[in-house]
Amino acid sequence: MQSLKKEEFGYYKNQEIDKITLTNDNGFQISVINLGAIIQSIKLPEGFAKRELTLGFNDLAGYLSPEYRENYPYFGAVIGRHSSRILNGETQINGKKISLKKNHAGHHLHGGEIGFDSKVWKFENFDNSRVTLSLFSPDGDENYPGNLNVEVTYELNDENEITVSYSAKTDQPTIINLTQHTYFNLNQSCDSILKDEIKINAKRILEFNSDVVPTGEILDVENTKFDFSMFKMIPAEIDNSFLVESDKKPVGVLRNEDQTIEMKVYTNQKILHIYSGFYIPELKPEGRRTTQPNAGVCFETQGFLDAENHEKFPSNVLNSNDIYNHKTKFSFKF
């Protein structure tokens, strides 16, 4: 029987942080906290010794510790208003130039200094199969224009599928490009994902400069190291954006070394960004997997990166009469 459990997780800036755990009829679980709308945990059923599939912490202190924040990897968080890098923090919205806060090597990264990952969300609605969190981002937040209302819903079904749905409305034109930054590691004991395999159903990739910012060019992957049309082991330093071909078939597949667990990713977004976590800090969370470089891999579905600075890219502008609406599904087989 599907169930829901809500419990206190701690306090952040005098605001209560709670954790909600959804469990399906198979015993498969997802836990979410309202700091950063973070996926705190995804666990296999009892028959698999409640094996943890993600990186994270079992207490709030871990998410706030200086050791974690110094080389901040955004474990499990919702990224916004705009994921990935914006060149020099400069963009434009309907022809108007906008200067965003620079927080990473002179660029704007993952929403700025205090992005959606570090804000306290509100648990809006929840039942035994889904939980919705909301966030209000005021006009001028990290220099973004417009009052923005955002909702993220996590839904778990008995087919062991987790669907993440994003919606947002603004009162004036802004840019928005949300993603989910969970690091997956499907192994029982190995703290590295480098012997795990990925398959990516994409024929094209964005060209990046040395700062992982798009040049504006789109490249074919056939017969290159970025051709993952067949399963390959995860490269140690992959941090690249693949163009989604279809929302009807999985854009990405991850399977562990012994091929006993598989995760398929479906999305109506335009980009799948794969990051192999080569900057993950070395940490030893109590009761969780030890972290280190390549301890997990991210499947970040999103819009085109730095889109407003490239004429050929589809825009991430949200106008006041529009609704931002995207979905990503993580389907597990074990």
mmCIF file with all atom_site columns, N, CA and C in Angstrom, residues 51 184-187 192-199 230-234 252-265 297 299 331-333:
data_model
loop_
_atom_site.group_PDB
_atom_site.id
_atom_site.type_symbol
_atom_site.label_atom_id
_atom_site.label_alt_id
_atom_site.label_comp_id
_atom_site.label_asym_id
_atom_site.label_entity_id
_atom_site.label_seq_id
_atom_site.pdbx_PDB_ins_code
_atom_site.Cartn_x
_atom_site.Cartn_y
_atom_site.Cartn_z
_atom_site.occupancy
_atom_site.B_iso_or_equiv
_atom_site.pdbx_formal_charge
_atom_site.auth_seq_id
_atom_site.auth_comp_id
_atom_site.auth_asym_id
_atom_site.auth_atom_id
_atom_site.pdbx_PDB_model_num
ATOM 1   N N  . ARG A 1 51  ? 18.731 -0.270 -0.268  1.00 0.00 ? 51  ARG A N  1
ATOM 2   C CA . ARG A 1 51  ? 19.908 0.317  -0.900  1.00 0.00 ? 51  ARG A CA 1
ATOM 3   C C  . ARG A 1 51  ? 19.630 1.748  -1.357  1.00 0.00 ? 51  ARG A C  1
ATOM 4   N N  . PHE A 1 184 ? 23.164 10.195 -9.035  1.00 0.00 ? 184 PHE A N  1
ATOM 5   C CA . PHE A 1 184 ? 22.776 8.790  -8.919  1.00 0.00 ? 184 PHE A CA 1
ATOM 6   C C  . PHE A 1 184 ? 24.016 7.897  -8.843  1.00 0.00 ? 184 PHE A C  1
ATOM 7   N N  . ASN A 1 185 ? 23.931 6.908  -7.960  1.00 0.00 ? 185 ASN A N  1
ATOM 8   C CA . ASN A 1 185 ? 24.917 5.832  -7.888  1.00 0.00 ? 185 ASN A CA 1
ATOM 9   C C  . ASN A 1 185 ? 24.133 4.578  -7.567  1.00 0.00 ? 185 ASN A C  1
ATOM 10  N N  . LEU A 1 186 ? 24.024 3.677  -8.534  1.00 0.00 ? 186 LEU A N  1
ATOM 11  C CA . LEU A 1 186 ? 23.165 2.504  -8.408  1.00 0.00 ? 186 LEU A CA 1
ATOM 12  C C  . LEU A 1 186 ? 23.882 1.301  -7.818  1.00 0.00 ? 186 LEU A C  1
ATOM 13  N N  . ASN A 1 187 ? 25.131 1.466  -7.396  1.00 0.00 ? 187 ASN A N  1
ATOM 14  C CA . ASN A 1 187 ? 25.925 0.347  -6.892  1.00 0.00 ? 187 ASN A CA 1
ATOM 15  C C  . ASN A 1 187 ? 25.675 0.086  -5.414  1.00 0.00 ? 187 ASN A C  1
ATOM 16  N N  . SER A 1 192 ? 32.233 4.701  -6.660  1.00 0.00 ? 192 SER A N  1
ATOM 17  C CA . SER A 1 192 ? 32.517 5.339  -7.943  1.00 0.00 ? 192 SER A CA 1
ATOM 18  C C  . SER A 1 192 ? 31.506 4.851  -8.976  1.00 0.00 ? 192 SER A C  1
ATOM 19  N N  . ILE A 1 193 ? 31.210 5.720  -9.942  1.00 0.00 ? 193 ILE A N  1
ATOM 20  C CA . ILE A 1 193 ? 30.296 5.339  -11.024 1.00 0.00 ? 193 ILE A CA 1
ATOM 21  C C  . ILE A 1 193 ? 31.058 5.060  -12.329 1.00 0.00 ? 193 ILE A C  1
ATOM 22  N N  . LEU A 1 194 ? 32.363 4.987  -12.277 1.00 0.00 ? 194 LEU A N  1
ATOM 23  C CA . LEU A 1 194 ? 33.163 4.923  -13.503 1.00 0.00 ? 194 LEU A CA 1
ATOM 24  C C  . LEU A 1 194 ? 33.102 3.569  -14.208 1.00 0.00 ? 194 LEU A C  1
ATOM 25  N N  . LYS A 1 195 ? 32.603 2.538  -13.510 1.00 0.00 ? 195 LYS A N  1
ATOM 26  C CA . LYS A 1 195 ? 32.401 1.261  -14.177 1.00 0.00 ? 195 LYS A CA 1
ATOM 27  C C  . LYS A 1 195 ? 30.930 1.049  -14.551 1.00 0.00 ? 195 LYS A C  1
ATOM 28  N N  . ASP A 1 196 ? 30.099 2.010  -14.204 1.00 0.00 ? 196 ASP A N  1
ATOM 29  C CA . ASP A 1 196 ? 28.704 1.977  -14.635 1.00 0.00 ? 196 ASP A CA 1
ATOM 30  C C  . ASP A 1 196 ? 28.625 2.429  -16.091 1.00 0.00 ? 196 ASP A C  1
ATOM 31  N N  . GLU A 1 197 ? 27.487 2.145  -16.725 1.00 0.00 ? 197 GLU A N  1
ATOM 32  C CA . GLU A 1 197 ? 27.348 2.439  -18.145 1.00 0.00 ? 197 GLU A CA 1
ATOM 33  C C  . GLU A 1 197 ? 26.163 3.359  -18.407 1.00 0.00 ? 197 GLU A C  1
ATOM 34  N N  . ILE A 1 198 ? 26.312 4.184  -19.434 1.00 0.00 ? 198 ILE A N  1
ATOM 35  C CA . ILE A 1 198 ? 25.224 5.054  -19.877 1.00 0.00 ? 198 ILE A CA 1
ATOM 36  C C  . ILE A 1 198 ? 24.971 4.846  -21.364 1.00 0.00 ? 198 ILE A C  1
ATOM 37  N N  . LYS A 1 199 ? 23.733 5.098  -21.740 1.00 0.00 ? 199 LYS A N  1
ATOM 38  C CA . LYS A 1 199 ? 23.328 5.118  -23.140 1.00 0.00 ? 199 LYS A CA 1
ATOM 39  C C  . LYS A 1 199 ? 22.530 6.403  -23.340 1.00 0.00 ? 199 LYS A C  1
ATOM 40  N N  . MET A 1 230 ? 25.282 3.301  -28.054 1.00 0.00 ? 230 MET A N  1
ATOM 41  C CA . MET A 1 230 ? 25.419 2.001  -27.412 1.00 0.00 ? 230 MET A CA 1
ATOM 42  C C  . MET A 1 230 ? 25.967 2.242  -25.999 1.00 0.00 ? 230 MET A C  1
ATOM 43  N N  . PHE A 1 231 ? 25.693 1.308  -25.098 1.00 0.00 ? 231 PHE A N  1
ATOM 44  C CA . PHE A 1 231 ? 26.172 1.472  -23.728 1.00 0.00 ? 231 PHE A CA 1
ATOM 45  C C  . PHE A 1 231 ? 27.695 1.599  -23.681 1.00 0.00 ? 231 PHE A C  1
ATOM 46  N N  . LYS A 1 232 ? 28.143 2.597  -22.904 1.00 0.00 ? 232 LYS A N  1
ATOM 47  C CA . LYS A 1 232 ? 29.571 2.792  -22.643 1.00 0.00 ? 232 LYS A CA 1
ATOM 48  C C  . LYS A 1 232 ? 29.754 3.121  -21.176 1.00 0.00 ? 232 LYS A C  1
ATOM 49  N N  . MET A 1 233 ? 30.963 2.819  -20.665 1.00 0.00 ? 233 MET A N  1
ATOM 50  C CA . MET A 1 233 ? 31.262 3.220  -19.301 1.00 0.00 ? 233 MET A CA 1
ATOM 51  C C  . MET A 1 233 ? 31.307 4.741  -19.197 1.00 0.00 ? 233 MET A C  1
ATOM 52  N N  . ILE A 1 234 ? 30.928 5.272  -18.045 1.00 0.00 ? 234 ILE A N  1
ATOM 53  C CA . ILE A 1 234 ? 30.835 6.719  -17.854 1.00 0.00 ? 234 ILE A CA 1
ATOM 54  C C  . ILE A 1 234 ? 32.238 7.328  -17.838 1.00 0.00 ? 234 ILE A C  1
ATOM 55  N N  . GLY A 1 252 ? 18.066 9.088  -21.909 1.00 0.00 ? 252 GLY A N  1
ATOM 56  C CA . GLY A 1 252 ? 19.256 8.575  -21.255 1.00 0.00 ? 252 GLY A CA 1
ATOM 57  C C  . GLY A 1 252 ? 18.943 7.331  -20.447 1.00 0.00 ? 252 GLY A C  1
ATOM 58  N N  . VAL A 1 253 ? 19.930 6.434  -20.364 1.00 0.00 ? 253 VAL A N  1
ATOM 59  C CA . VAL A 1 253 ? 19.787 5.218  -19.569 1.00 0.00 ? 253 VAL A CA 1
ATOM 60  C C  . VAL A 1 253 ? 21.068 5.034  -18.762 1.00 0.00 ? 253 VAL A C  1
ATOM 61  N N  . LEU A 1 254 ? 20.887 4.691  -17.492 1.00 0.00 ? 254 LEU A N  1
ATOM 62  C CA . LEU A 1 254 ? 22.018 4.394  -16.602 1.00 0.00 ? 254 LEU A CA 1
ATOM 63  C C  . LEU A 1 254 ? 21.831 2.990  -16.061 1.00 0.00 ? 254 LEU A C  1
ATOM 64  N N  . ARG A 1 255 ? 22.907 2.184  -16.087 1.00 0.00 ? 255 ARG A N  1
ATOM 65  C CA . ARG A 1 255 ? 22.838 0.879  -15.438 1.00 0.00 ? 255 ARG A CA 1
ATOM 66  C C  . ARG A 1 255 ? 24.126 0.632  -14.664 1.00 0.00 ? 255 ARG A C  1
ATOM 67  N N  . ASN A 1 256 ? 23.991 -0.116 -13.560 1.00 0.00 ? 256 ASN A N  1
ATOM 68  C CA . ASN A 1 256 ? 25.156 -0.349 -12.716 1.00 0.00 ? 256 ASN A CA 1
ATOM 69  C C  . ASN A 1 256 ? 26.063 -1.411 -13.324 1.00 0.00 ? 256 ASN A C  1
ATOM 70  N N  . GLU A 1 257 ? 27.211 -1.594 -12.667 1.00 0.00 ? 257 GLU A N  1
ATOM 71  C CA . GLU A 1 257 ? 28.259 -2.435 -13.243 1.00 0.00 ? 257 GLU A CA 1
ATOM 72  C C  . GLU A 1 257 ? 27.787 -3.869 -13.495 1.00 0.00 ? 257 GLU A C  1
ATOM 73  N N  . ASP A 1 258 ? 27.009 -4.428 -12.567 1.00 0.00 ? 258 ASP A N  1
ATOM 74  C CA . ASP A 1 258 ? 26.565 -5.811 -12.757 1.00 0.00 ? 258 ASP A CA 1
ATOM 75  C C  . ASP A 1 258 ? 25.214 -5.914 -13.460 1.00 0.00 ? 258 ASP A C  1
ATOM 76  N N  . GLN A 1 259 ? 24.705 -4.779 -13.942 1.00 0.00 ? 259 GLN A N  1
ATOM 77  C CA . GLN A 1 259 ? 23.488 -4.706 -14.752 1.00 0.00 ? 259 GLN A CA 1
ATOM 78  C C  . GLN A 1 259 ? 22.247 -5.244 -14.028 1.00 0.00 ? 259 GLN A C  1
ATOM 79  N N  . THR A 1 260 ? 22.211 -5.062 -12.713 1.00 0.00 ? 260 THR A N  1
ATOM 80  C CA . THR A 1 260 ? 21.054 -5.505 -11.927 1.00 0.00 ? 260 THR A CA 1
ATOM 81  C C  . THR A 1 260 ? 20.057 -4.371 -11.689 1.00 0.00 ? 260 THR A C  1
ATOM 82  N N  . ILE A 1 261 ? 20.487 -3.130 -11.874 1.00 0.00 ? 261 ILE A N  1
ATOM 83  C CA . ILE A 1 261 ? 19.604 -1.978 -11.694 1.00 0.00 ? 261 ILE A CA 1
ATOM 84  C C  . ILE A 1 261 ? 19.768 -1.054 -12.896 1.00 0.00 ? 261 ILE A C  1
ATOM 85  N N  . GLU A 1 262 ? 18.648 -0.557 -13.393 1.00 0.00 ? 262 GLU A N  1
ATOM 86  C CA . GLU A 1 262 ? 18.671 0.327  -14.558 1.00 0.00 ? 262 GLU A CA 1
ATOM 87  C C  . GLU A 1 262 ? 17.727 1.496  -14.321 1.00 0.00 ? 262 GLU A C  1
ATOM 88  N N  . MET A 1 263 ? 18.144 2.672  -14.770 1.00 0.00 ? 263 MET A N  1
ATOM 89  C CA . MET A 1 263 ? 17.307 3.867  -14.698 1.00 0.00 ? 263 MET A CA 1
ATOM 90  C C  . MET A 1 263 ? 17.192 4.473  -16.089 1.00 0.00 ? 263 MET A C  1
ATOM 91  N N  . LYS A 1 264 ? 15.947 4.694  -16.535 1.00 0.00 ? 264 LYS A N  1
ATOM 92  C CA . LYS A 1 264 ? 15.692 5.358  -17.805 1.00 0.00 ? 264 LYS A CA 1
ATOM 93  C C  . LYS A 1 264 ? 15.140 6.751  -17.540 1.00 0.00 ? 264 LYS A C  1
ATOM 94  N N  . VAL A 1 265 ? 15.544 7.713  -18.375 1.00 0.00 ? 265 VAL A N  1
ATOM 95  C CA . VAL A 1 265 ? 15.138 9.099  -18.198 1.00 0.00 ? 265 VAL A CA 1
ATOM 96  C C  . VAL A 1 265 ? 14.356 9.558  -19.425 1.00 0.00 ? 265 VAL A C  1
ATOM 97  N N  . VAL A 1 297 ? 26.461 10.467 -10.735 1.00 0.00 ? 297 VAL A N  1
ATOM 98  C CA . VAL A 1 297 ? 26.287 11.075 -12.050 1.00 0.00 ? 297 VAL A CA 1
ATOM 99  C C  . VAL A 1 297 ? 24.922 11.762 -12.098 1.00 0.00 ? 297 VAL A C  1
ATOM 100 N N  . PHE A 1 299 ? 21.747 13.523 -14.305 1.00 0.00 ? 299 PHE A N  1
ATOM 101 C CA . PHE A 1 299 ? 21.004 13.578 -15.560 1.00 0.00 ? 299 PHE A CA 1
ATOM 102 C C  . PHE A 1 299 ? 20.132 14.823 -15.483 1.00 0.00 ? 299 PHE A C  1
ATOM 103 N N  . SER A 1 331 ? 12.668 6.316  -14.478 1.00 0.00 ? 331 SER A N  1
ATOM 104 C CA . SER A 1 331 ? 12.027 5.010  -14.396 1.00 0.00 ? 331 SER A CA 1
ATOM 105 C C  . SER A 1 331 ? 13.063 3.965  -13.996 1.00 0.00 ? 331 SER A C  1
ATOM 106 N N  . PHE A 1 332 ? 12.802 3.262  -12.878 1.00 0.00 ? 332 PHE A N  1
ATOM 107 C CA . PHE A 1 332 ? 13.772 2.320  -12.327 1.00 0.00 ? 332 PHE A CA 1
ATOM 108 C C  . PHE A 1 332 ? 13.323 0.876  -12.546 1.00 0.00 ? 332 PHE A C  1
ATOM 109 N N  . LYS A 1 333 ? 14.294 0.028  -12.889 1.00 0.00 ? 333 LYS A N  1
ATOM 110 C CA . LYS A 1 333 ? 14.061 -1.398 -13.059 1.00 0.00 ? 333 LYS A CA 1
ATOM 111 C C  . LYS A 1 333 ? 15.084 -2.152 -12.232 1.00 0.00 ? 333 LYS A C  1
#
